[in-house]
Coordinates of C-alpha atoms in Angstrom, one line a residue:
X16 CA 35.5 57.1 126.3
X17 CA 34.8 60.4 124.4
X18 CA 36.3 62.4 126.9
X19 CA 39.6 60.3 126.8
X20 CA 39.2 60.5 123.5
X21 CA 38.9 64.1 123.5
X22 CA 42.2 64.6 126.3
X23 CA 44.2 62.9 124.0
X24 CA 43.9 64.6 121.0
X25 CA 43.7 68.2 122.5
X26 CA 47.3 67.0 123.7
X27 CA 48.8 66.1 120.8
X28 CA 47.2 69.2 119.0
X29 CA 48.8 71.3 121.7
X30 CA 52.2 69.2 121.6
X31 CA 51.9 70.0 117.7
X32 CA 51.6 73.2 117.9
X33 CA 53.9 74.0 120.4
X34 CA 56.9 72.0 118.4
X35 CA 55.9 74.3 115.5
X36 CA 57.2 77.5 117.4
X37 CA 60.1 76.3 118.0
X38 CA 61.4 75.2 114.5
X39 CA 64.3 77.7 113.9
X40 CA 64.3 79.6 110.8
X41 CA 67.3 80.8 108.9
X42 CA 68.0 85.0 110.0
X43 CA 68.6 86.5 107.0
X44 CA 70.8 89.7 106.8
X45 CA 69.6 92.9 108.1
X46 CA 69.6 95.4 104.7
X47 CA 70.6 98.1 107.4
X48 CA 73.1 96.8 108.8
X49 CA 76.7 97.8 107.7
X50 CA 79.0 94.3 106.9
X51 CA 81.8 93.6 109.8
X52 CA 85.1 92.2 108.3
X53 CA 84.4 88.9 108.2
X54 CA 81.1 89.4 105.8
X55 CA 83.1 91.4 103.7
X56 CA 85.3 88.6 103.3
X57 CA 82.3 86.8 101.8
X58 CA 83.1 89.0 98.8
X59 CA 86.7 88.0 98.0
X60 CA 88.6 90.9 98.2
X61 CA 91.0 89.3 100.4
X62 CA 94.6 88.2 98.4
X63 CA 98.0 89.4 96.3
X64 CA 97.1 92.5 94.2
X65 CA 99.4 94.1 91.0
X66 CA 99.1 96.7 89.0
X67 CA 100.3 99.6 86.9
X68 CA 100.1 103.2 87.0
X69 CA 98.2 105.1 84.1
X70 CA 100.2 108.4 84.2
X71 CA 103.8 107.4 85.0
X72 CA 106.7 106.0 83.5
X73 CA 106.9 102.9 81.6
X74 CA 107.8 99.9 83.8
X75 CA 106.8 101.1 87.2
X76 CA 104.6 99.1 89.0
X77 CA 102.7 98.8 92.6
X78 CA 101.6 95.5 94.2
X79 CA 100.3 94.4 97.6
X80 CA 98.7 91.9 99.9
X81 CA 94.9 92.5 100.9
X82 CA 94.0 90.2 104.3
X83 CA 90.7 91.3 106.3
X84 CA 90.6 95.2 106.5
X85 CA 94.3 95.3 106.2
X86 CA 96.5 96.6 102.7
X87 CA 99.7 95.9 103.2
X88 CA 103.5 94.8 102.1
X89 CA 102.5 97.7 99.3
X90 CA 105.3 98.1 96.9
X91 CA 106.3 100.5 94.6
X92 CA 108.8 99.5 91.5
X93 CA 109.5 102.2 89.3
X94 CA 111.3 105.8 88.7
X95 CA 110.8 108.6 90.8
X96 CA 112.5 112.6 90.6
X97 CA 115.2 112.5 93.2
X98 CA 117.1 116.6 92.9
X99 CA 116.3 116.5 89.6
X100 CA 117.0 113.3 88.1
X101 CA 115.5 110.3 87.4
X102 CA 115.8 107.3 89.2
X103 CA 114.4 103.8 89.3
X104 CA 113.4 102.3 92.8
X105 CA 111.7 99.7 94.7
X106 CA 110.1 101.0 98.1
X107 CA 107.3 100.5 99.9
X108 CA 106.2 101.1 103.8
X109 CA 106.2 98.7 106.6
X110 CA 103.0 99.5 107.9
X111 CA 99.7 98.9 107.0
X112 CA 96.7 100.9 105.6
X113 CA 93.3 100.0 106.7
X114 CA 90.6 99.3 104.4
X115 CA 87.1 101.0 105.9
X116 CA 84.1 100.0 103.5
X117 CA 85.8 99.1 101.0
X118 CA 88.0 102.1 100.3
X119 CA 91.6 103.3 101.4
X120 CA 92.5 106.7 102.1
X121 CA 95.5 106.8 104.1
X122 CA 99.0 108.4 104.8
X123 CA 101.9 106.6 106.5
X124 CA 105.9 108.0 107.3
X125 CA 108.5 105.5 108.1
X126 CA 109.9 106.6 110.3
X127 CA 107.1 108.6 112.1
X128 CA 109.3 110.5 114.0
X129 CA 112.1 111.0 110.7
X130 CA 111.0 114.5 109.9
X131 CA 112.3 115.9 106.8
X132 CA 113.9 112.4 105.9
X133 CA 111.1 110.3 106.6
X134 CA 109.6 108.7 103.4
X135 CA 106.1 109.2 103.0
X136 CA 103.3 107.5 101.3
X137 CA 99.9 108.8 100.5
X138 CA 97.3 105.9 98.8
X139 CA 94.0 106.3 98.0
X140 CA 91.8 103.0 97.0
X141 CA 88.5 101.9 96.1
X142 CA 88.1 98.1 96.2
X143 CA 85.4 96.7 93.9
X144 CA 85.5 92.6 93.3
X145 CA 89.0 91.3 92.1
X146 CA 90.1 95.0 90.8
X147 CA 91.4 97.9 92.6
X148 CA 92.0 101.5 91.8
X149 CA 93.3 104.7 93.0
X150 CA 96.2 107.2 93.3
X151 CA 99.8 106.9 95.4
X152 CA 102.7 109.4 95.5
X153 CA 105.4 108.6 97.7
X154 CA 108.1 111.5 98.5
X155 CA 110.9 112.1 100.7
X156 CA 111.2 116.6 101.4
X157 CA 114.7 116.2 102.4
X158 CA 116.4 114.9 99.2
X159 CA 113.6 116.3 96.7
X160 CA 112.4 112.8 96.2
X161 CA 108.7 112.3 94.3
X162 CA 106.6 110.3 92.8
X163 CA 104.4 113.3 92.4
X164 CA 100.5 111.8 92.3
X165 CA 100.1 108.8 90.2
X166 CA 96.8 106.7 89.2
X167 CA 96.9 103.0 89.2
X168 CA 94.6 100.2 88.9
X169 CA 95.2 96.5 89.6
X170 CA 93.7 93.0 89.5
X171 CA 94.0 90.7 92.2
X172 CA 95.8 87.7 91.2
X173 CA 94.9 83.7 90.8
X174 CA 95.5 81.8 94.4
X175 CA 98.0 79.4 93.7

């Protein structure tokens, strides 16, 4: 009887202890490792961005859309030097800028190909919560078009 006795419980010690090792535990994040997109996320950069510039005229603004690594639908409102005069415009590129750890720095001509005429757009920006900062200029050689470099920050707005 004491050896049954004895079978049986070195079983369900063994069974115990063997259902303890495979229990899962919760992985935590590897300090190390850099975040993919989809942790970044996490953080709540992603959504509809405006702002103004510090150094510009009055009235001139830039906005944009921020989704996963993308920038984009960026849009500048405001004046700009075309051949010497001043003139008030709404432009932005097509394309989109890519957002590598949290940071833009990026150039874009539309079209690539338009040499002289193309319009180009130079952004720089550093991504930190709901704010954003950084510089643009946006310039066309042919017609002596320029923003020249401006600084901006912006807040990203409520979600409706």
């Amino acid at each position: 009887m004491k050896t049954l006795f004895f079978c049986f419980a070195s079983a369900w010690l063994l069974i115990s202890c063997s259902d303890a090792g495979t229990t899962q535990q919760k992985q935590l994040p590897d300090p190390e490792k850099p975040l993919t997109v989809s942790e970044n996320k996490t953080y709540g950069r992603d959504g509809r961005y405006t702002g103004a510039f510090s150094n510009g005229m009055k009235e001139t603004y830039i906005s944009f859309d921020v989704s996963g690594n993308e920038l984009k639908n960026l849009t500048f409102k405001g004046y700009w030097r075309c051949d010497g005069k001043l003139e008030q415009t709404i432009l932005g590129p097509e394309k989109s800028f890519i957002i590598t750890a949290d940071k833009v720095n990026g150039n874009l001509s539309e079209p690539e190909d338009g040499g002289a005429t193309a319009i180009r757009y130079e952004l720089e920006a550093s991504f930190d919560g709901a704010t954003a900062s950084g510089t643009f200029r946006m310039n066309i050689n042919a017609l002596a078009c320029d923003t020249y470099k401006l600084t901006w920050t912006a807040s990203r707005m409520p979600a409706k």
